[in-house]
XYZ file of C-alpha atoms in Angstrom:
611
model
C 21.035 41.146 -35.205
C 23.322 38.128 -34.713
C 26.256 40.378 -33.823
C 24.238 42.308 -31.253
C 22.982 39.077 -29.664
C 26.551 37.767 -29.443
C 27.662 40.951 -27.716
C 24.774 40.832 -25.240
C 25.487 37.183 -24.469
C 29.123 37.998 -23.815
C 28.118 40.823 -21.511
C 26.010 38.465 -19.420
C 28.349 35.486 -19.350
C 31.573 37.379 -18.834
C 31.791 40.934 -17.527
C 35.035 41.569 -19.379
C 35.023 43.991 -22.288
C 34.066 42.363 -25.570
C 36.727 41.832 -28.190
C 36.858 40.148 -31.539
C 39.246 37.435 -30.266
C 37.093 36.444 -27.293
C 35.258 33.094 -27.570
C 31.574 33.007 -26.663
C 31.020 30.364 -23.932
C 28.982 27.383 -25.070
C 26.464 25.605 -22.861
C 26.360 21.838 -22.563
C 23.162 19.843 -21.999
C 23.050 16.043 -22.093
C 19.509 16.065 -23.514
C 18.830 12.335 -23.701
C 20.227 11.538 -20.272
C 18.376 14.479 -18.689
C 15.019 13.512 -20.213
C 15.422 9.779 -19.571
C 16.201 10.367 -15.906
C 13.224 12.714 -15.479
C 10.864 10.338 -17.303
C 11.872 7.242 -15.368
C 11.723 8.982 -11.987
C 8.388 10.722 -12.517
C 5.890 8.280 -13.950
C 6.956 6.989 -17.350
C 8.491 3.850 -15.872
C 4.850 2.759 -15.488
C 3.397 4.750 -18.393
C 1.861 7.433 -16.165
C 1.925 10.496 -18.429
C -0.299 12.524 -16.113
C 2.284 12.373 -13.368
C 5.089 13.295 -15.784
C 3.123 16.257 -17.146
C 2.566 17.547 -13.614
C 6.280 17.174 -12.907
C 7.118 19.229 -16.041
C 4.681 21.934 -14.937
C 6.214 22.099 -11.452
C 9.722 22.090 -12.919
C 8.854 24.985 -15.229
C 7.384 26.956 -12.326
C 10.615 26.546 -10.367
C 12.719 27.531 -13.378
C 10.671 30.656 -14.097
C 10.917 31.704 -10.460
C 14.638 31.035 -10.073
C 15.433 32.856 -13.324
C 13.111 35.755 -12.371
C 11.575 35.345 -15.798
C 7.915 35.505 -14.774
C 5.171 36.825 -17.029
C 3.879 39.610 -14.800
C 2.132 39.516 -11.436
C -1.383 40.495 -12.269
C -1.954 40.761 -15.966
C -0.212 38.126 -18.096
C 2.564 39.628 -20.192
C 4.308 37.174 -22.467
C 8.112 37.279 -22.490
C 9.705 35.599 -25.489
C 12.933 33.612 -25.206
C 15.419 34.741 -27.835
C 19.144 34.446 -28.401
C 19.872 37.480 -26.253
C 17.693 36.091 -23.453
C 19.640 32.836 -23.069
C 22.273 33.960 -20.604
C 22.583 30.621 -18.778
C 21.820 26.968 -19.366
C 18.565 27.011 -17.384
C 16.876 28.952 -20.201
C 17.521 25.962 -22.472
C 16.026 23.694 -19.795
C 12.992 25.976 -19.768
C 12.348 25.426 -23.485
C 13.050 21.689 -23.279
C 10.608 21.047 -20.412
C 7.950 23.133 -22.162
C 8.211 20.828 -25.172
C 8.100 17.790 -22.866
C 4.991 19.108 -21.131
C 3.146 19.499 -24.427
C 4.268 16.051 -25.611
C 3.263 14.312 -22.345
C -0.147 16.020 -22.463
C -0.691 14.631 -25.971
C 0.353 11.144 -24.861
C -1.993 11.406 -21.896
C -4.905 11.954 -24.293
C -3.689 9.063 -26.441
C -3.957 6.660 -23.469
C -7.634 7.268 -22.703
C -9.554 4.008 -21.970
C -11.610 3.981 -25.185
C -9.187 6.077 -27.184
C -9.558 9.776 -28.000
C -12.742 10.882 -29.692
C -12.824 13.453 -32.521
C -12.460 16.575 -30.345
C -9.841 14.954 -28.111
C -7.848 13.872 -31.148
C -7.852 17.465 -32.456
C -6.568 18.627 -29.070
C -3.942 15.828 -29.070
C -2.578 16.903 -32.459
C -2.561 20.518 -31.284
C -0.408 19.609 -28.307
C 1.979 17.689 -30.550
C 2.251 20.770 -32.766
C 3.167 22.788 -29.672
C 5.816 20.207 -28.802
C 7.257 20.471 -32.324
C 7.282 24.280 -32.083
C 9.235 24.277 -28.785
C 11.558 21.496 -29.956
C 12.376 23.557 -33.072
C 13.117 26.626 -30.921
C 15.277 24.492 -28.647
C 17.252 23.194 -31.636
C 17.728 26.726 -33.053
C 18.996 28.153 -29.764
C 21.287 25.172 -29.125
C 22.860 25.680 -32.550
C 23.994 29.138 -31.390
C 24.360 28.885 -27.623
C 25.369 25.248 -27.019
C 28.288 23.043 -27.986
C 28.238 20.728 -30.995
C 27.125 17.607 -29.101
C 24.177 19.402 -27.495
C 23.232 20.859 -30.876
C 23.230 17.384 -32.439
C 21.036 15.999 -29.657
C 18.661 18.947 -30.026
C 18.365 18.251 -33.768
C 17.611 14.577 -33.047
C 14.982 15.616 -30.505
C 13.377 17.971 -33.035
C 13.360 15.254 -35.711
C 11.716 12.800 -33.340
C 8.961 15.286 -32.419
C 8.257 16.095 -36.078
C 8.115 12.397 -36.922
C 5.734 11.735 -34.013
C 3.376 14.490 -35.206
C 3.246 13.117 -38.769
C 2.929 9.583 -37.381
C -0.160 10.591 -35.413
C -1.665 12.513 -38.346
C -1.459 9.460 -40.671
C 0.014 11.537 -43.464
C 3.332 12.298 -45.145
C 4.802 8.908 -44.233
C 7.911 9.592 -46.324
C 8.626 12.808 -44.363
C 7.992 11.019 -41.063
C 10.378 8.252 -42.181
C 13.020 10.866 -43.048
C 12.724 12.450 -39.583
C 12.904 9.138 -37.764
C 15.929 8.061 -39.796
C 17.635 11.384 -39.106
C 17.108 10.957 -35.363
C 18.344 7.358 -35.506
C 21.506 8.375 -37.384
C 22.329 11.008 -34.761
C 21.855 8.603 -31.847
C 23.875 5.898 -33.605
C 26.737 8.333 -34.009
C 26.492 9.662 -30.447
C 26.409 6.086 -29.111
C 29.991 5.576 -30.235
C 31.388 8.195 -27.850
C 31.034 9.322 -24.258
C 30.754 7.273 -21.111
C 29.120 3.859 -20.883
C 25.774 5.144 -19.555
C 25.413 7.534 -22.471
C 26.240 4.791 -24.986
C 23.587 2.504 -23.473
C 20.962 5.265 -23.582
C 21.712 6.022 -27.244
C 21.444 2.350 -28.193
C 18.121 2.077 -26.360
C 16.796 5.108 -28.238
C 17.898 3.568 -31.549
C 16.000 0.379 -30.669
C 12.927 2.436 -29.753
C 13.000 4.268 -33.098
C 13.430 1.113 -35.181
C 9.756 -0.083 -34.984
C 8.455 3.331 -36.068
C 10.840 3.316 -39.053
C 9.723 -0.166 -40.093
C 6.077 0.832 -39.766
C 6.630 3.906 -41.965
C 8.299 1.666 -44.555
C 5.288 -0.630 -44.368
C 2.869 2.258 -44.933
C 4.695 3.651 -47.976
C 4.910 0.164 -49.522
C 8.642 -0.450 -49.185
C 8.182 -3.378 -46.827
C 6.172 -6.595 -47.230
C 5.326 -6.943 -43.539
C 1.949 -8.442 -42.690
C -0.306 -6.995 -40.018
C 0.246 -10.040 -37.778
C 4.036 -9.616 -38.048
C 3.872 -6.041 -36.802
C 3.182 -7.316 -33.268
C 6.701 -8.732 -33.079
C 8.217 -5.293 -33.730
C 6.827 -3.662 -30.584
C 8.553 -5.957 -28.097
C 10.941 -3.153 -27.076
C 9.742 -1.045 -24.160
C 10.127 2.723 -23.935
C 8.255 6.047 -24.076
C 9.231 6.535 -27.720
C 7.205 3.446 -28.652
C 3.876 4.441 -27.117
C 2.620 6.241 -30.218
C 3.722 3.311 -32.353
C 1.928 0.812 -30.102
C -1.266 2.859 -30.162
C -1.099 2.976 -33.951
C -0.311 -0.729 -34.077
C -3.291 -1.546 -31.873
C -5.524 0.419 -34.245
C -4.149 -1.555 -37.204
C -4.687 -4.870 -35.405
C -8.225 -3.852 -34.449
C -8.944 -3.145 -38.111
C -7.489 -6.518 -39.092
C -9.569 -8.254 -36.414
C -12.744 -6.547 -37.611
C -12.047 -7.850 -41.125
C -11.328 -11.331 -39.815
C -14.393 -11.257 -37.557
C -16.649 -11.083 -40.610
C -15.815 -14.741 -41.293
C -16.195 -15.819 -37.649
C -19.750 -16.938 -37.001
C -19.501 -19.277 -33.976
C -17.552 -20.044 -30.825
C -16.354 -23.615 -30.228
C -16.296 -24.975 -26.657
C -16.264 -28.650 -25.605
C -17.349 -29.745 -29.060
C -20.380 -27.445 -29.064
C -20.753 -24.477 -31.382
C -22.412 -21.265 -30.219
C -23.393 -18.691 -32.874
C -22.058 -15.127 -32.552
C -24.191 -12.433 -34.129
C -22.632 -9.293 -32.623
C -19.566 -7.994 -34.492
C -18.075 -6.406 -31.334
C -18.284 -9.743 -29.528
C -16.423 -11.403 -32.407
C -13.628 -8.823 -32.338
C -13.150 -9.194 -28.559
C -13.051 -13.004 -28.750
C -10.610 -12.876 -31.680
C -8.343 -10.545 -29.719
C -8.340 -12.936 -26.751
C -7.645 -15.953 -28.970
C -4.690 -14.198 -30.634
C -3.224 -13.430 -27.217
C -3.774 -17.033 -26.104
C -1.473 -18.192 -28.902
C 1.396 -16.385 -27.171
C 0.960 -18.213 -23.840
C 0.041 -21.619 -25.334
C 2.352 -21.619 -28.333
C 5.707 -23.388 -28.677
C 7.633 -20.273 -27.615
C 5.566 -19.717 -24.448
C 8.289 -21.030 -22.122
C 10.775 -18.476 -23.452
C 8.521 -15.546 -22.491
C 9.414 -14.084 -19.036
C 6.864 -14.454 -16.259
C 6.154 -10.726 -15.951
C 5.328 -10.433 -19.667
C 3.099 -13.504 -19.500
C 1.198 -11.905 -16.627
C 0.669 -8.793 -18.772
C -0.672 -11.005 -21.584
C -3.059 -12.676 -19.132
C -4.371 -9.262 -18.085
C -5.071 -8.399 -21.731
C -6.859 -11.729 -22.221
C -9.052 -11.068 -19.188
C -9.875 -7.601 -20.501
C -10.876 -8.998 -23.924
C -13.096 -11.737 -22.494
C -14.747 -9.295 -20.075
C -15.546 -7.034 -23.027
C -17.073 -9.995 -24.860
C -19.190 -10.912 -21.834
C -20.364 -7.314 -21.559
C -21.518 -7.318 -25.200
C -23.238 -10.707 -24.771
C -25.166 -9.591 -21.693
C -26.128 -6.347 -23.383
C -27.577 -8.437 -26.236
C -29.434 -10.555 -23.690
C -30.975 -7.446 -22.161
C -32.193 -6.180 -25.543
C -33.365 -9.540 -26.869
C -37.091 -9.996 -27.153
C -39.084 -13.093 -26.308
C -37.303 -15.403 -28.764
C -36.314 -18.401 -26.627
C -33.895 -19.859 -29.166
C -31.862 -16.625 -29.313
C -31.787 -16.412 -25.529
C -30.596 -20.015 -25.240
C -27.806 -19.361 -27.742
C -26.687 -16.204 -25.891
C -26.839 -17.950 -22.495
C -24.773 -20.838 -23.865
C -22.226 -18.411 -25.346
C -22.032 -16.493 -22.055
C -21.462 -19.741 -20.162
C -18.735 -20.848 -22.609
C -16.884 -17.508 -22.486
C -17.145 -17.425 -18.680
C -15.760 -20.983 -18.472
C -12.780 -20.098 -20.701
C -12.189 -17.007 -18.555
C -12.208 -19.220 -15.446
C -9.657 -21.581 -17.022
C -7.327 -18.692 -17.875
C -7.679 -17.358 -14.318
C -6.516 -20.730 -12.954
C -3.581 -20.745 -15.404
C -2.558 -17.254 -14.299
C -2.687 -18.180 -10.610
C -0.657 -21.325 -11.329
C 1.955 -19.085 -12.964
C 2.003 -16.934 -9.814
C 2.479 -20.114 -7.761
C 5.401 -21.129 -9.974
C 7.053 -17.726 -9.523
C 6.489 -17.831 -5.755
C 7.957 -21.349 -5.498
C 11.068 -20.272 -7.388
C 11.549 -17.439 -4.893
C 10.848 -19.758 -1.958
C 13.605 -22.111 -3.052
C 16.189 -19.320 -3.229
C 18.645 -18.733 -0.452
C 17.994 -15.989 2.059
C 21.369 -14.462 1.170
C 19.900 -12.915 -1.981
C 19.345 -9.322 -0.873
C 18.142 -8.008 -4.208
C 14.961 -10.087 -4.333
C 12.297 -10.662 -1.732
C 12.048 -14.271 -0.521
C 8.572 -15.823 -0.556
C 7.034 -16.933 2.726
C 4.961 -20.151 2.938
C 1.918 -18.080 3.970
C 1.905 -16.383 0.538
C 1.666 -19.755 -1.204
C -1.160 -20.741 1.154
C -3.048 -17.626 0.039
C -2.462 -18.426 -3.647
C -3.758 -21.968 -3.206
C -6.818 -20.557 -1.444
C -7.465 -18.510 -4.599
C -6.988 -21.591 -6.781
C -9.455 -23.589 -4.681
C -12.006 -20.804 -5.008
C -11.417 -20.509 -8.781
C -11.780 -24.279 -9.269
C -14.984 -24.400 -7.224
C -16.472 -21.495 -9.210
C -15.536 -23.091 -12.532
C -16.980 -26.468 -11.500
C -20.245 -24.847 -10.384
C -20.463 -22.897 -13.645
C -19.865 -25.902 -15.903
C -22.167 -28.253 -13.980
C -25.003 -25.710 -13.808
C -28.041 -26.084 -16.030
C -30.763 -28.635 -16.579
C -29.277 -30.642 -19.448
C -25.750 -31.658 -18.480
C -23.640 -32.913 -21.349
C -21.138 -35.787 -20.830
C -18.192 -33.494 -21.523
C -19.332 -31.061 -18.843
C -19.754 -33.868 -16.291
C -16.228 -35.164 -17.049
C -14.795 -31.649 -16.829
C -16.468 -31.128 -13.429
C -14.868 -34.362 -12.184
C -11.457 -33.166 -13.381
C -12.072 -29.919 -11.489
C -12.724 -31.928 -8.316
C -9.428 -33.788 -8.855
C -7.578 -30.503 -9.288
C -9.271 -29.151 -6.186
C -8.010 -32.127 -4.184
C -4.505 -31.584 -5.557
C -4.637 -27.893 -4.594
C -5.801 -28.880 -1.089
C -2.769 -31.166 -0.761
C -0.414 -28.397 -1.856
C -2.075 -25.916 0.485
C -1.803 -28.317 3.414
C 1.892 -28.842 2.625
C 2.666 -25.121 2.817
C 0.570 -24.691 5.954
C 2.777 -27.402 7.481
C 5.851 -25.531 6.252
C 4.683 -22.350 7.979
C 4.189 -24.287 11.251
C 7.661 -25.779 10.814
C 9.180 -22.300 10.411
C 7.394 -21.269 13.622
C 8.951 -24.242 15.480
C 5.646 -26.101 16.099
C 6.890 -29.634 15.363
C 3.866 -31.698 16.350
C 1.450 -29.610 14.257
C 3.837 -29.599 11.289
C 4.257 -33.393 11.485
C 0.495 -33.960 11.524
C -0.054 -31.584 8.594
C 2.680 -33.215 6.499
C 1.011 -36.586 7.019
C -2.354 -35.090 6.067
C -0.878 -33.494 2.919
C 0.601 -36.835 1.899
C -2.758 -38.569 2.260
C -4.462 -35.869 0.181
C -1.792 -36.140 -2.522
C -2.237 -39.939 -2.684
C -5.998 -39.547 -3.035
C -5.557 -36.953 -5.790
C -3.172 -39.223 -7.724
C -5.613 -42.132 -7.501
C -8.415 -39.908 -8.795
C -6.347 -38.682 -11.717
C -5.432 -42.226 -12.706
C -9.053 -43.268 -12.395
C -10.149 -40.464 -14.720
C -7.408 -41.428 -17.180
C -7.666 -45.185 -17.309
C -11.136 -46.216 -16.136
C -13.168 -43.470 -17.830
C -10.726 -43.045 -20.750
C -10.817 -39.263 -20.443
C -8.560 -37.454 -22.884
C -5.024 -37.147 -21.583
C -4.698 -33.667 -23.046
C -7.333 -32.353 -20.668
C -5.411 -33.508 -17.607
C -2.470 -31.500 -16.445
C 0.436 -33.941 -16.504
C 2.631 -31.382 -14.797
C 0.269 -31.461 -11.832
C 0.543 -35.278 -11.652
C 4.335 -35.022 -11.511
C 4.082 -32.307 -8.859
C 1.839 -34.542 -6.755
C 4.340 -37.411 -6.983
C 7.123 -35.070 -5.890
C 4.851 -33.736 -3.150
C 4.372 -37.231 -1.692
C 8.142 -37.663 -1.464
C 8.629 -34.238 0.088
C 5.857 -34.837 2.639
C 7.447 -38.133 3.685
C 10.932 -36.649 4.044
C 9.678 -33.524 5.846
C 7.539 -35.546 8.253
C 10.600 -37.651 9.173
C 12.636 -34.481 9.691
C 9.935 -32.902 11.871
C 9.645 -36.107 13.931
C 13.396 -36.174 14.505
C 13.603 -32.478 15.355
C 10.626 -32.761 17.698
C 12.214 -35.707 19.529
C 15.506 -33.837 19.927
C 13.805 -30.693 21.175
C 11.653 -32.688 23.631
C 14.711 -34.436 25.028
C 16.538 -31.132 25.395
C 13.489 -29.654 27.108
C 13.381 -32.492 29.631
C 17.103 -32.148 30.330
C 16.819 -28.398 30.819
C 13.792 -28.804 33.050
C 15.450 -31.429 35.260
C 18.550 -29.267 35.510
C 16.504 -26.257 36.553
C 14.497 -28.262 39.105
C 17.668 -29.640 40.633
C 19.007 -26.100 41.061
C 15.914 -24.799 42.861
C 16.701 -23.457 46.352
C 14.388 -22.015 48.976
C 16.930 -19.385 49.855
C 17.286 -18.234 46.263
C 20.315 -18.326 43.994
C 23.789 -17.972 45.422
C 24.910 -14.387 45.651
C 28.357 -13.377 44.480
C 28.662 -10.440 46.899
C 27.314 -9.553 50.308
C 25.019 -6.738 51.327
C 26.305 -3.808 53.413
C 24.373 -4.983 56.503
C 26.228 -8.293 56.355
C 29.697 -6.706 56.407
C 29.410 -3.786 58.821
C 32.857 -4.480 60.261
C 34.499 -3.757 56.875
C 34.663 -0.194 55.546
C 33.766 0.091 51.875
C 32.943 3.135 49.791
C 29.359 3.002 48.605
C 29.521 5.755 45.987
C 32.159 6.967 43.537
C 34.688 4.148 43.819
C 35.970 3.061 40.430
C 37.152 -0.296 41.796
C 33.635 -1.367 42.739
C 32.020 -3.365 39.916
C 28.448 -2.433 40.802
C 26.658 -0.144 43.204
C 26.627 -1.680 46.727
C 23.236 -2.569 48.191
C 22.191 -2.184 51.793
C 20.003 -5.261 52.020
C 17.956 -7.523 49.830
C 14.412 -6.464 49.012
C 11.977 -8.077 48.937
C 13.275 -10.480 51.565
C 13.952 -14.014 50.394
C 11.767 -16.896 51.507
C 12.776 -18.922 54.570
C 11.654 -22.329 55.752
C 9.623 -22.131 59.030
C 7.910 -24.707 61.269
C 4.138 -25.090 61.087
C 1.478 -26.306 63.535
C 0.480 -29.907 62.963
C -2.756 -30.587 61.148
C -5.360 -32.258 63.479
C -8.149 -34.247 61.922
C -11.118 -34.688 64.351
C -12.387 -38.063 63.187
C -14.436 -38.884 66.318
C -16.826 -35.915 66.055
C -19.351 -37.690 63.862
C -19.438 -40.759 66.175
C -20.234 -38.988 69.490
C -23.826 -38.979 70.841
C -24.390 -35.709 72.671
C -26.983 -35.425 75.557
C -30.252 -33.548 75.166
C -30.194 -29.936 76.380
C -33.804 -28.853 75.847
C -34.451 -28.607 79.620
C -31.646 -26.070 79.943
C -32.961 -23.800 77.240
C -35.008 -20.686 78.105
C -38.774 -21.139 77.961
C -41.048 -18.826 75.940
C -43.129 -16.589 78.277
C -45.620 -15.680 75.575
C -46.851 -19.187 75.498
C -47.921 -18.967 79.227
C -49.683 -15.548 78.991
C -53.474 -15.073 78.993
C -55.752 -13.456 76.502
C -54.816 -9.878 77.431
C -51.102 -10.603 77.231
C -51.538 -12.109 73.852
C -53.134 -8.900 72.600
C -50.758 -6.356 74.137
C -47.684 -8.523 74.139
C-alpha cells in the first residue's frame, strides 16, 4: 500500500518515469505562522471565534473548488483524503483548516454569555473530538508527504488538540499534561532555528502553553498552587489560553461560592447591610477581588488598557448583584424590614458602582491628557483634541451629580452621607474648572483670543473656589483625608498656574494680532483707488497702433484681452443738493373761489332724484 501510494504521488508531482533512486518531493507548511496570521486577521485578535469559523468555512470552500475536490453536485458523496490524494500542498491546508473550523466552533460555544449548558457542552466536546481527528490525520499525512520541520509542527498541533480535549473533559490530567509538555518541547526546539518572526511565534506559543501545564500539575497534585494564585498565571494573552481561562473562571467561581458562605453582610460608610441571596454574595465577592487589582500597591504598574478591562468586569459583577437584589425585592412579601434591608443594599451597591464609574472616567482623562501633551510629530498614535477632554468632563459632571443625588436621597440622611454629598459637590466644582480650561484651549486652537482669555480667567476662579471648598471640608469639618482625592487637589493647584500663564499668553497674542490687523487695514485703505488696482499690461483697444498676436504666441505670458469687463468705476460730477427751507414758512393765498362748484347742490327735487 505504501509503495503504491509513493508511486502515485511521484506520478502526480513529477511526470518522469519512476525509479528507485528518485526522491519523492516533500511539501513544506509553516503551520504556526500560517495559523497565527489567519487567526489574527480574522477575528481572534478580539476573541471573535464566530468570525474565524466563518473564515475557515469560506477558505475550505475555495480550496475544494480550486482543487476540484468537491463532494458531488446533487447528492453528497464523501471523498476521503489519503496519501495518494495529497498531490499538492493545498490538500494539507484543506485538512488543517477543517481542524481549525471544528476547534473554533467549540471555542465559540465555550464563550456563550452564561456558559454552555448540558447539551451545548456535549456538542462542544464533540467538535473538539472532530478537531483531534483532523489534527491526527494532518500529522499522519505530514509524516509522509511533508518535510521534517512540517512534520514536527503537525505533531505539536496534534498534541495541543488532544490536550485541549482532555482539558475540557476534566479527566486524564496526566495524559493532558503529557500532550501539553510534548507540544511545548517541540516549540522550544523549533524556536531555536529559522528567521526571527518564527522564533518569536514559537516563544509566544510556549508562553501560552505554560499556564495549562501548571494547571494540570495543580490538578494531579504535583503543585501546591492556591486557587487565588492561579489568576496570576493567565496574564499571557493568546487563543491557546482561552480554554484555560474558562476553566480558571469556573475554579474561581467555585472558590467564591465557598467563600460566600461566610459572607453575610455588605459594609458601606460604616453601615452593614445583610445579604441573604447566595448569588448576590458571589457577584459582590467577584467585584471586590477585582477591586484589589486596581486599588492595590501594584495598581500603578498595570497598563491603562488592562485596567479598563478590569473596570468593565467590575461593572458587570456589580450589575449582576443589582439584578439579583431587585429580583429579591420583586418577590419579597409585605415584610417592611426585609424591604428596607434590600433597598439599603441596592443603594450601597449602586453608590459603589457610581464611584467606580468616576474612577474609570478619571483614568480615561489621564490617558487623554497624556496623548494631548505629546507632540504632533508622533504618527503612530492619535493626538487627543481638547474637545474630547471636554466630553469626558461632561461625563464626570453627570456621574458626580447622579452619585450625589443617590447618596442624599431618602428620608433619614446619615452624617456620613451628608459629608459625602458635600465632597461630591467639591469634585463637581473641580470638574467644572477642568472642563472650562479645555473649552478655553479649544477656543485658543481656533484662534479666538478674547473668548479663550475670558474662559481661562473663569477656569482659574472655579479652581480657586474648588480649592477653598476642599480645604474647608478638610480642616473646618475634619472630614477624613482618605476620602478626599489629594491628586485632584494637586491638579487644581497646577490648573491655577496653567490658567494664569495661558491667560497672559492669550492676552499677548490677542494684542499682537489686533495690532497687525490695524496695520493691515490701514495699509489696505491707503491703497484703495477709484480706478482700481494698477494694471501691468494694457488692453488691445488701448494699443491699436501696435500689432500683437492674440493667439498662439509663446512669448506672450497670458492671453491678451480686448477690454476690461465690467468697466471700472469713474468719478463723475453730481447735481448739487438743494434744501427748500422756506417752504414751511410761506403763507399761500386761498383758492376756494377758483375751484369748480358742485352743480348737484343747486339742482331741484327732480334733479336730485334722477341725477
